[in-house]
Every structure is written in C-alpha cells, then in structure tokens.
PDB file of C-alpha atoms and ligand atoms in Angstrom:
ATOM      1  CA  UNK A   1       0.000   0.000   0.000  1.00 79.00           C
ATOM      2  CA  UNK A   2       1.415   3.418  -0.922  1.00 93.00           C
ATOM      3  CA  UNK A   3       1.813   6.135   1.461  1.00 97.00           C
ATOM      4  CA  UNK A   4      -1.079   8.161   0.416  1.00 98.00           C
ATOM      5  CA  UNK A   5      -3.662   4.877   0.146  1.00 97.00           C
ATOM      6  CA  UNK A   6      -2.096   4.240   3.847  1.00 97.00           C
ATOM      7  CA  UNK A   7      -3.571   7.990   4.550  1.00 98.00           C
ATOM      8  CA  UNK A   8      -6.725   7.716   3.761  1.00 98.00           C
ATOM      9  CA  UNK A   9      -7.364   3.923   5.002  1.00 98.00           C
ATOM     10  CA  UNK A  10      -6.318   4.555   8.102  1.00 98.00           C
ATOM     11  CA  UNK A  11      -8.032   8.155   8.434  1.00 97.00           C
ATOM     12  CA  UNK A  12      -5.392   9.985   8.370  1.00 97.00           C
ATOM     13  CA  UNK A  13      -6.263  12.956   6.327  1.00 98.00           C
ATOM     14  CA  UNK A  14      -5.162  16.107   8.381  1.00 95.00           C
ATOM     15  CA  UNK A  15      -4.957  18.105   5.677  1.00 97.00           C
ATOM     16  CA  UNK A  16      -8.676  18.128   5.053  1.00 97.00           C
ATOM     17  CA  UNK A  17     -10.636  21.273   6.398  1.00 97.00           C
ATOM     18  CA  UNK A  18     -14.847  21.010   6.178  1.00 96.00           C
ATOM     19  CA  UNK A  19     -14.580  25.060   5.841  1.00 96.00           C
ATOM     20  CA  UNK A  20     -13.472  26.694   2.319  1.00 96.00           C
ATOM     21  CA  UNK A  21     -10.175  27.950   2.114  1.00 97.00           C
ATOM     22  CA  UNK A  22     -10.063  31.494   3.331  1.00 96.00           C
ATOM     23  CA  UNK A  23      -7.118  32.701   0.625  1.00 97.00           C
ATOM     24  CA  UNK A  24      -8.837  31.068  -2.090  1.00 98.00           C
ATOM     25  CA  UNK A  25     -11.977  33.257  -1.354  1.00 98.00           C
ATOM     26  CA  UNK A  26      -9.895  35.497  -1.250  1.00 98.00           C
ATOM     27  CA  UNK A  27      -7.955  35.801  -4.074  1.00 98.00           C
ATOM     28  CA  UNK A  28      -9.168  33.534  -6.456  1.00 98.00           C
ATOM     29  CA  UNK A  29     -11.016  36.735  -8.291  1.00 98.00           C
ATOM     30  CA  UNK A  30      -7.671  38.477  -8.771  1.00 98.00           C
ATOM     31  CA  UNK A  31      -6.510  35.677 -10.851  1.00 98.00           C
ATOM     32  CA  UNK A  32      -8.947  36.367 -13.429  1.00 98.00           C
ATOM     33  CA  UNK A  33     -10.287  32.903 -14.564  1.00 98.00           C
ATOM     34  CA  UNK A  34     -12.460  32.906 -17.611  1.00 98.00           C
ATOM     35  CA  UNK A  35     -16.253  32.754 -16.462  1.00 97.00           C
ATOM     36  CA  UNK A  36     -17.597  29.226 -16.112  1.00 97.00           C
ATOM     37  CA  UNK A  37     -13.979  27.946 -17.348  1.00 98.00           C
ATOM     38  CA  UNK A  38     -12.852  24.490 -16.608  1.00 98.00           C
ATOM     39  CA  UNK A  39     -11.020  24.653 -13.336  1.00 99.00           C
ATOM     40  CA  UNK A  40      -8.289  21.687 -13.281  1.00 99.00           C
ATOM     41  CA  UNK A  41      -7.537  20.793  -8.964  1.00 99.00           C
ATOM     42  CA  UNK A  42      -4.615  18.640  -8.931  1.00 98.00           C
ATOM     43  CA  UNK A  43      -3.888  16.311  -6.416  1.00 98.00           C
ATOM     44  CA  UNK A  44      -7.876  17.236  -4.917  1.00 98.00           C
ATOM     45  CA  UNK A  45      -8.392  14.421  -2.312  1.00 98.00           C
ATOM     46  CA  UNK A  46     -11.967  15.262  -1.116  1.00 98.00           C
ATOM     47  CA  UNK A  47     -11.393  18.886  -1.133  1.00 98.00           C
ATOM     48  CA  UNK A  48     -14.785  21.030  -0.297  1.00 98.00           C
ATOM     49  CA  UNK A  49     -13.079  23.927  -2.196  1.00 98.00           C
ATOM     50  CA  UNK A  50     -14.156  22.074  -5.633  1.00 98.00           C
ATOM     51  CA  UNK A  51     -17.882  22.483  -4.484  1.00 98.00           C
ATOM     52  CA  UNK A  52     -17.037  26.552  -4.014  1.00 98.00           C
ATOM     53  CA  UNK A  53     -15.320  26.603  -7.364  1.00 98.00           C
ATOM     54  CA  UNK A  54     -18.440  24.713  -8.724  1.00 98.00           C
ATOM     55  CA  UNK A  55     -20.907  27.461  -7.090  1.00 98.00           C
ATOM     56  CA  UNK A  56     -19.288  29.663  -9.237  1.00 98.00           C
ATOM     57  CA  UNK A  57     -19.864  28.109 -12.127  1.00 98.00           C
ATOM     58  CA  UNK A  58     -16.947  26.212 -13.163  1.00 98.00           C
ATOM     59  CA  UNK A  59     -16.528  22.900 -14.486  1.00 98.00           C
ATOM     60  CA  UNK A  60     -14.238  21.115 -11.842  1.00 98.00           C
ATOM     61  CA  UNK A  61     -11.858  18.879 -13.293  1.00 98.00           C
ATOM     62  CA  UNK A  62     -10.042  16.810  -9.942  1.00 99.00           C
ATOM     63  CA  UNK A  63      -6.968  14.349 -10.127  1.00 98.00           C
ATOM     64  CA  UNK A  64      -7.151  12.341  -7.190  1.00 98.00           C
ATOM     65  CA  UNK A  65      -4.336   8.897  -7.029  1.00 98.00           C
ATOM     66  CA  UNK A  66      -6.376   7.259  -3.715  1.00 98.00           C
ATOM     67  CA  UNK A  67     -10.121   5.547  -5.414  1.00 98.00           C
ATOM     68  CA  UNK A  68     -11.526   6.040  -1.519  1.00 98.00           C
ATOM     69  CA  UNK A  69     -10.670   9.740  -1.864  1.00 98.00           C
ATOM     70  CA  UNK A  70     -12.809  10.311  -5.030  1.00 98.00           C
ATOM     71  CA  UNK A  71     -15.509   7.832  -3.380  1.00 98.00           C
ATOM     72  CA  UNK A  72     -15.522   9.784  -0.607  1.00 98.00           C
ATOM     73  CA  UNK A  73     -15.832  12.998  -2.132  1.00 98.00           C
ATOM     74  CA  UNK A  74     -19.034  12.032  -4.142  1.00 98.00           C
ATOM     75  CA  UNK A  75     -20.808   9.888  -1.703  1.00 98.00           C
ATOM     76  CA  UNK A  76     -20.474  13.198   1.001  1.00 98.00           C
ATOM     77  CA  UNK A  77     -22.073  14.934  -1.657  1.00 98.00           C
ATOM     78  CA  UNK A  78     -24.351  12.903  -1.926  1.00 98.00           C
ATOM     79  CA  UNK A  79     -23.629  12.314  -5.741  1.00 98.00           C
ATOM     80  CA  UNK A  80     -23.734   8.498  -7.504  1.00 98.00           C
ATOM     81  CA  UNK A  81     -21.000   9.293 -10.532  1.00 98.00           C
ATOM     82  CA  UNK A  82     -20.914   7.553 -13.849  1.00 98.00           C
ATOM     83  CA  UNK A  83     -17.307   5.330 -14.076  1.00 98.00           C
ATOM     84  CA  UNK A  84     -15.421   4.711 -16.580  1.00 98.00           C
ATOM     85  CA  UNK A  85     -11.836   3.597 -17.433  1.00 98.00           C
ATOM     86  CA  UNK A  86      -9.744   6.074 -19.552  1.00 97.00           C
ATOM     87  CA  UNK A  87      -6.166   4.864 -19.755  1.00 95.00           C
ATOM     88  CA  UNK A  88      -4.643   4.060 -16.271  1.00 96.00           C
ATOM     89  CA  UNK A  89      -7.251   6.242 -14.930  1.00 98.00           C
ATOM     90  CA  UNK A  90     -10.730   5.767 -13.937  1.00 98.00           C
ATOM     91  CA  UNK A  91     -12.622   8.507 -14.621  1.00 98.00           C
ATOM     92  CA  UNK A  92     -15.784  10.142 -12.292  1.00 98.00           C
ATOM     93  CA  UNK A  93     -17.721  12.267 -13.389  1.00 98.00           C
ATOM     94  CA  UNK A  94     -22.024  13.906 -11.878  1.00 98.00           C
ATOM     95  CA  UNK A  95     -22.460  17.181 -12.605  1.00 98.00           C
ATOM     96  CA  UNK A  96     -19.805  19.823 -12.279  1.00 98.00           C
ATOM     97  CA  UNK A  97     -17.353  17.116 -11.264  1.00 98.00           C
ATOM     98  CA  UNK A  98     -15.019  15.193 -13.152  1.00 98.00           C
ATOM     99  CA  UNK A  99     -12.275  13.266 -10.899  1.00 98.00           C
ATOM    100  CA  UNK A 100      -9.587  11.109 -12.194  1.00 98.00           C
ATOM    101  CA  UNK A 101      -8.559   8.330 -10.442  1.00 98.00           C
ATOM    102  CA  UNK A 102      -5.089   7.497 -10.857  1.00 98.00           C
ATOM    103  CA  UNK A 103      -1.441   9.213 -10.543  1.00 98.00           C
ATOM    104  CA  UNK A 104      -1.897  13.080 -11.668  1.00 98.00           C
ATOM    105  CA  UNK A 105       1.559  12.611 -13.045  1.00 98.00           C
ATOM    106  CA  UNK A 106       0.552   9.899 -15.648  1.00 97.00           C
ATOM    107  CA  UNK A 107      -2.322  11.703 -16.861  1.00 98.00           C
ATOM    108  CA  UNK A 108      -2.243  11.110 -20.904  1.00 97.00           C
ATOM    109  CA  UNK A 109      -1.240  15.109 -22.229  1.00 97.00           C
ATOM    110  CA  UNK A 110      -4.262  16.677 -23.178  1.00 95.00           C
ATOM    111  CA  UNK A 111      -7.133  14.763 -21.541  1.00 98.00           C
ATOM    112  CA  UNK A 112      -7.532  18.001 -19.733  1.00 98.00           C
ATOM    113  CA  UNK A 113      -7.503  21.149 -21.547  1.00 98.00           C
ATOM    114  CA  UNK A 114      -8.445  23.637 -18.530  1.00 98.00           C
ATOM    115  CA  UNK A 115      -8.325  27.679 -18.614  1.00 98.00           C
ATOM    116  CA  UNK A 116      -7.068  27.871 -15.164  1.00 98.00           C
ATOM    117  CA  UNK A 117      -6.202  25.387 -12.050  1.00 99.00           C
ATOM    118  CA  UNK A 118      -6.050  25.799  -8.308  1.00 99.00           C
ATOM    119  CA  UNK A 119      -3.492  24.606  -5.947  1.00 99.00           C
ATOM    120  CA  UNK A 120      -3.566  24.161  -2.405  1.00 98.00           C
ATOM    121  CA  UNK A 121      -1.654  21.453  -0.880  1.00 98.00           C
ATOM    122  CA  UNK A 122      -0.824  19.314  -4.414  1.00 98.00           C
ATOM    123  CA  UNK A 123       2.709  21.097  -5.090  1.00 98.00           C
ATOM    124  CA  UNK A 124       3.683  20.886  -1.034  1.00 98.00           C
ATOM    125  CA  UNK A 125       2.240  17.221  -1.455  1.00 98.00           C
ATOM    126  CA  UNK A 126       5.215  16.688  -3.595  1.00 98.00           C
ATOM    127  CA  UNK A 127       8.925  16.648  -2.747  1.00 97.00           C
ATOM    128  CA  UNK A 128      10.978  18.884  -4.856  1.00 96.00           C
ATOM    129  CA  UNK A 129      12.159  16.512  -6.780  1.00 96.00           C
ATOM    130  CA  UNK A 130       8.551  15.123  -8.345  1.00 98.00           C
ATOM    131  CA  UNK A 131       7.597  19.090  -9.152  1.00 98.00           C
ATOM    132  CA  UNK A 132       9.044  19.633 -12.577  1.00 98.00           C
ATOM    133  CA  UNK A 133       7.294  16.675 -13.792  1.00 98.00           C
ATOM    134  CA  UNK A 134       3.941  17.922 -11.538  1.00 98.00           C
ATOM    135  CA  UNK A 135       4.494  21.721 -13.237  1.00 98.00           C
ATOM    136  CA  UNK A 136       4.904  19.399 -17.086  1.00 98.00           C
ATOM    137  CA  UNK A 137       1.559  18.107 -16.142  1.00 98.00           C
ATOM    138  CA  UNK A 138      -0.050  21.481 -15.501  1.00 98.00           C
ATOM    139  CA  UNK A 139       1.614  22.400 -18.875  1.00 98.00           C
ATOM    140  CA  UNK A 140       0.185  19.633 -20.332  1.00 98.00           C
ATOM    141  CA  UNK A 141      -3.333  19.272 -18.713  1.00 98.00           C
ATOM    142  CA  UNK A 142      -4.124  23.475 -19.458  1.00 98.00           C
ATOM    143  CA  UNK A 143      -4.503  25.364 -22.524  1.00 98.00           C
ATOM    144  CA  UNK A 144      -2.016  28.718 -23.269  1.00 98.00           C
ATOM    145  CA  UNK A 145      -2.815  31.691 -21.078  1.00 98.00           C
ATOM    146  CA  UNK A 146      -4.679  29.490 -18.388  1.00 98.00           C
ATOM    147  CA  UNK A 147      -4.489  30.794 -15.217  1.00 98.00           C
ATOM    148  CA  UNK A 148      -3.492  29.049 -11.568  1.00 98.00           C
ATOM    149  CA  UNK A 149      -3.828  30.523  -8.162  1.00 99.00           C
ATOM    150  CA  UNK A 150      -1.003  28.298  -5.984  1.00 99.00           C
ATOM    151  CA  UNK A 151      -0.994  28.373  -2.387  1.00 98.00           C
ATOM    152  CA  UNK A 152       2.136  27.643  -0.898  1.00 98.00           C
ATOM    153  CA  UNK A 153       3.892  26.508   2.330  1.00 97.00           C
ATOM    154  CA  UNK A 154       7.068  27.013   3.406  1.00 97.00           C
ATOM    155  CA  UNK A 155       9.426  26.643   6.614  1.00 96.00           C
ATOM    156  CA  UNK A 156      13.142  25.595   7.246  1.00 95.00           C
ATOM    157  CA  UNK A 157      13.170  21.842   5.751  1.00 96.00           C
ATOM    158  CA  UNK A 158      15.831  20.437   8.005  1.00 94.00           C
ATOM    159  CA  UNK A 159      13.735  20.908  10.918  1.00 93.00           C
ATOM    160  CA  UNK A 160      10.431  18.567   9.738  1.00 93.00           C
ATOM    161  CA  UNK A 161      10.178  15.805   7.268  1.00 93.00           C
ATOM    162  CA  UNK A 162       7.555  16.063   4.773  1.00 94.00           C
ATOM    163  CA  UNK A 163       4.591  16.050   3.332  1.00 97.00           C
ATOM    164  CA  UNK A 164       4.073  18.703   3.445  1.00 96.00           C
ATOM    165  CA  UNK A 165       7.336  19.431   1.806  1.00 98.00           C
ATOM    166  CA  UNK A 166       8.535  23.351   2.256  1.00 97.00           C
ATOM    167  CA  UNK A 167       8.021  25.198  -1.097  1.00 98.00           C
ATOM    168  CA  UNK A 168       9.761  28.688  -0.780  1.00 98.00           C
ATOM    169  CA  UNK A 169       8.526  31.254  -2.948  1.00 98.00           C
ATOM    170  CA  UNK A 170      12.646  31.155  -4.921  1.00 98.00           C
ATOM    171  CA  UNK A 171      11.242  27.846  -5.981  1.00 98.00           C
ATOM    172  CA  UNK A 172       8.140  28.363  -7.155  1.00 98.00           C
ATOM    173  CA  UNK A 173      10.110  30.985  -9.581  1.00 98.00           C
ATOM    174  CA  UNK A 174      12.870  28.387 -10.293  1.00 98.00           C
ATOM    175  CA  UNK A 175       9.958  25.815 -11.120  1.00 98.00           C
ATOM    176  CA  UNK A 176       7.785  28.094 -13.501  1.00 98.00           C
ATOM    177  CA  UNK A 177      10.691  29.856 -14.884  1.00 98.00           C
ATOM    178  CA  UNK A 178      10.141  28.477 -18.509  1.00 96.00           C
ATOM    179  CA  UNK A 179       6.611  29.304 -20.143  1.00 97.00           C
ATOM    180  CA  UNK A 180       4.881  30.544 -17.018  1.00 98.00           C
ATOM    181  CA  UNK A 181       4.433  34.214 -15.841  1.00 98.00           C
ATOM    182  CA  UNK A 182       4.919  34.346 -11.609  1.00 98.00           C
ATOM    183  CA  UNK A 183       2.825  37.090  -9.788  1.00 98.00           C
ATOM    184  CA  UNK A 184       2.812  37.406  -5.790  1.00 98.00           C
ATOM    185  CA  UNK A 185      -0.160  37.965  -4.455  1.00 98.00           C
ATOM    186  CA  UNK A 186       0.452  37.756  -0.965  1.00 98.00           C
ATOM    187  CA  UNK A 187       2.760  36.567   1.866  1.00 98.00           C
ATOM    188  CA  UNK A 188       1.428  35.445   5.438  1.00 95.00           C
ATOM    189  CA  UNK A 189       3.439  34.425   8.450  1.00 94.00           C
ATOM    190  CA  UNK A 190       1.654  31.598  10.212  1.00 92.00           C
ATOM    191  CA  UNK A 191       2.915  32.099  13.561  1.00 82.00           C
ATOM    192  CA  UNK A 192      -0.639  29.835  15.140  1.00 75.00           C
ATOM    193  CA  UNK A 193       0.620  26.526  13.354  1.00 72.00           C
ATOM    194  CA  UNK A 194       4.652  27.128  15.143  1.00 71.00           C
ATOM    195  CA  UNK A 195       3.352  24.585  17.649  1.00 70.00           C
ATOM    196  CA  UNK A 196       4.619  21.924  14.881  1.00 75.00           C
ATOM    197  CA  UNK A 197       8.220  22.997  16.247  1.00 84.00           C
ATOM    198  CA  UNK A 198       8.940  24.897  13.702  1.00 91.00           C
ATOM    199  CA  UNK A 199      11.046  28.174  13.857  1.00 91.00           C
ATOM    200  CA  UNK A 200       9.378  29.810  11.260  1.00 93.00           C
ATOM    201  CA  UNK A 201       6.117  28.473   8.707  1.00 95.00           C
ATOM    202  CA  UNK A 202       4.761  30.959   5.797  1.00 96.00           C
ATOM    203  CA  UNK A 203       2.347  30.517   3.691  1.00 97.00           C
ATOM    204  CA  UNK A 204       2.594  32.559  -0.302  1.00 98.00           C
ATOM    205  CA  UNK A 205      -0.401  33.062  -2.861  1.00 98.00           C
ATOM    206  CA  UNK A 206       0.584  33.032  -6.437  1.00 98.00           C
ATOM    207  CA  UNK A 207      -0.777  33.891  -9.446  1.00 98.00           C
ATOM    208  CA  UNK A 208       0.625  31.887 -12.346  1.00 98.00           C
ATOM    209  CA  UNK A 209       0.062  32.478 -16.206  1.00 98.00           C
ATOM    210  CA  UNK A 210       0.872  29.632 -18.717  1.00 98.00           C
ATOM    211  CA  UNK A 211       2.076  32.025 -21.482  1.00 95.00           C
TER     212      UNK A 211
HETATM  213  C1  SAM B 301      -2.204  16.871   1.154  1.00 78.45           C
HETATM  214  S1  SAM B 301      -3.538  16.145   0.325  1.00 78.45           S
HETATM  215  C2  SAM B 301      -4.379  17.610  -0.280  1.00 78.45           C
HETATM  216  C3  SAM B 301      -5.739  17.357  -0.858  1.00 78.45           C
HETATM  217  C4  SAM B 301      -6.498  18.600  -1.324  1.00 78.45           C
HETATM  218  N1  SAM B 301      -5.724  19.394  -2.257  1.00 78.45           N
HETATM  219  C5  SAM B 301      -6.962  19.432  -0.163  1.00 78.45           C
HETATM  220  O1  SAM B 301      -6.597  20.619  -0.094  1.00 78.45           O
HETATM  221  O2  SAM B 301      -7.693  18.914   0.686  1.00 78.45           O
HETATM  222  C6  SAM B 301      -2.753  15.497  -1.121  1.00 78.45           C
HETATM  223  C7  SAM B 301      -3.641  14.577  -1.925  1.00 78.45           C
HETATM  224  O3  SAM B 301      -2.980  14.223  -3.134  1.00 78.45           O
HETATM  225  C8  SAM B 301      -3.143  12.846  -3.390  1.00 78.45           C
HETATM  226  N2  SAM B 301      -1.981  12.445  -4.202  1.00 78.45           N
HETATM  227  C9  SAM B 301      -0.713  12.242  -3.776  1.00 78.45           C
HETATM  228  N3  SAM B 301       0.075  11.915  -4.809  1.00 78.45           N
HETATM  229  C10 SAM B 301      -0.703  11.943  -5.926  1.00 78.45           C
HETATM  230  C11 SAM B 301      -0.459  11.698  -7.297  1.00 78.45           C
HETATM  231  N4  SAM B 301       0.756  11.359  -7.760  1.00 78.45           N
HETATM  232  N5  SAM B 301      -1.499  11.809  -8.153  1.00 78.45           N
HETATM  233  C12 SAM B 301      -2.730  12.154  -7.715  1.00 78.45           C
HETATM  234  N6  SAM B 301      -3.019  12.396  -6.423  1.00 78.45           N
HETATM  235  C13 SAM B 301      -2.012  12.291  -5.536  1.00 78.45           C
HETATM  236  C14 SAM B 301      -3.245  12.221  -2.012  1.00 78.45           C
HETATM  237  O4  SAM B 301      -3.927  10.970  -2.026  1.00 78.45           O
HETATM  238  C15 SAM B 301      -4.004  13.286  -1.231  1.00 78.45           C
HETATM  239  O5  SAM B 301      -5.386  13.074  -1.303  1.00 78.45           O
END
C-alpha cells in the first residue's frame, strides 16, 4: 500500500478542512479565470473547495491517485457518478465534477484542456524533486494563457520531514521559470501553526500564467 492509500485507510487525512479555504476566497477573483472555465484541482483528495469553485460556475476537473478519496468525495455529496476507465485512470464524473482516479503525473497530455487550475496542498504534497514533472503536467493538462492561483507553504526543511514538503517562494520561480508568468499575491506568516516545532512556517499566494 502506498503512502497516500495508507492515509486515507487509516483516516489519516489532516490536511482536510470542512470550511473553504479562506485565501482562495480570497484571491481567487484576482486571478482572473475565464467565467464558467474548466477549473483543473490537482492532487484534490476530497477537497470542499471544488464544491465553491463549482458554485461559481466552473466545471471542476479533480486528479485524485487514492479511489476512496474520489468515493468519498461524491458519496459526502451525496452524488452516484458515472465510471469509466480512460487509460490508467478511472474517470468520475455527476455534474460539475469530473475526478480522475489514478497518478496526476501519468495523466495522458491533453485529456484536460483547462483555462485555469487551483493549488492548495498538491505542489507541497510533492517533494521537490517530483515538481518539474507535476508543473509538465499542468503544462500539459491546461490550454495557453490558463491561469493558476497556488498556495504555498514554506518553513526551514531540516527541521520537519515532509509532506508537506517546504516550497519557498525562490522555488516556485525556479519551477515556472520556462513558459509561465509568476505574480505574488500575498505573503502570510503563520505564527498559530509554530506549535509543529517549527522556527518559522509561511504561507505565499501566487498567481501563475501559462504564457
Ligand atoms: C495533502 S492532500 C491535499 C488534498 C487537497 N488538495 C486538499 O486541499 O484537501 C494530497 C492529496 O494528493 C493525493 N496524491 C498524492 N500523490 C498523488 C499523485 N501522484 N497523483 C494524484 N493524487 C495524488 C493524495 O492521495 C491526497 O489526497
């Protein structure tokens, strides 16, 4: 059983909140997304910030790895999907919501052609060395000029093992360096969560452009 499949069987899925995330509220509207664009969430889990994208009107497009995940997200909305195997993925789909099942990283190019993505805790999800092959994807999974809104996590590395894995804001320019645009849209220290032991833990937002 792989880490993540050990996660969710045994329940242990800290990173899920039951409210919204406040800085996507927040700053998802300064990205500029295309109305009622297809919105690709990468590495989703059961993430209740798909239903607020979906209130908006966009067409959610999830990739989830764990099949108990993407049950779970349907069944606790109360939603029966239609299945159906695409590739190595198994793809769900009711409504708004499309979720592939499967590794986000092997996702055929272009089954996904999105106009913009959101990130929050997929990138930190990774270590550093799975994220150019995780920013390829987004490359491959979005059309030119899509738009992403990344939220990001950092602290000193040496002092916790990951997930989640620090991403400094350096990196996410070193990462999108070729074919993306990088905008900062904000910086927060998050001085309530030092209880992890940490000596210092910030969280960036980021606007990215696929140009
Ligand atoms: C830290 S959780 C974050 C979930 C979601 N973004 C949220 O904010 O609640 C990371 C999720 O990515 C999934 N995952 C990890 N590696 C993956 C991969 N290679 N492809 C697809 N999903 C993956 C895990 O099963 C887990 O549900």
């Amino acid at each position: 059983m792989s880490f993540w499949q050990h996660r969710w069987a045994t329940e242990q899925i800290g990173w899920h909140r039951e409210v919204h995330n406040d800085m996507m509220v927040e700053y998802w509207p300064a990205i500029g997304a295309p109305e009622g664009c297809e919105v690709l969430v990468p590495l989703c889990g059961k993430s209740l910030d798909m239903h607020w994208l979906a209130e908006r009107g966009h067409a959610v497009v999830g990739l989830e790895l764990v099949e108990q995940g993407v049950k779970a997200f349907f069944a606790e909305a109360g939603l029966s999907p239609d299945r159906k195997e695409q590739g190595d993925h198994v793809r769900y789909s009711r409504g708004p919501f499309t979720l592939f099942q499967g590794d986000a990283l092997g996702l055929a190019p272009g089954t996904v052609q999105a106009e913009a993505w959101y990130d929050r805790a997929a990138m930190i999800a990774l270590p550093d060395e799975m994220r150019t092959a995780y920013v390829e994807q987004l490359r491959q999974q979005t059309k030119p000029g899509a738009v992403g809104l990344l939220i990001t996590y950092a602290y000193p590395q040496e002092e916790m093992d990951g997930p989640p894995f620090a991403l400094i804001d350096e990196d996410v320019r070193r990462h999108f360096a070729e074919g993306f645009e990088v905008d900062q849209l904000a910086k927060i220290d998050l001085e309530d969560e030092r209880d992890r032991g940490l000596s210092w833990i910030t969280s960036s937002v980021f606007k990215i452009t696929r140009t």
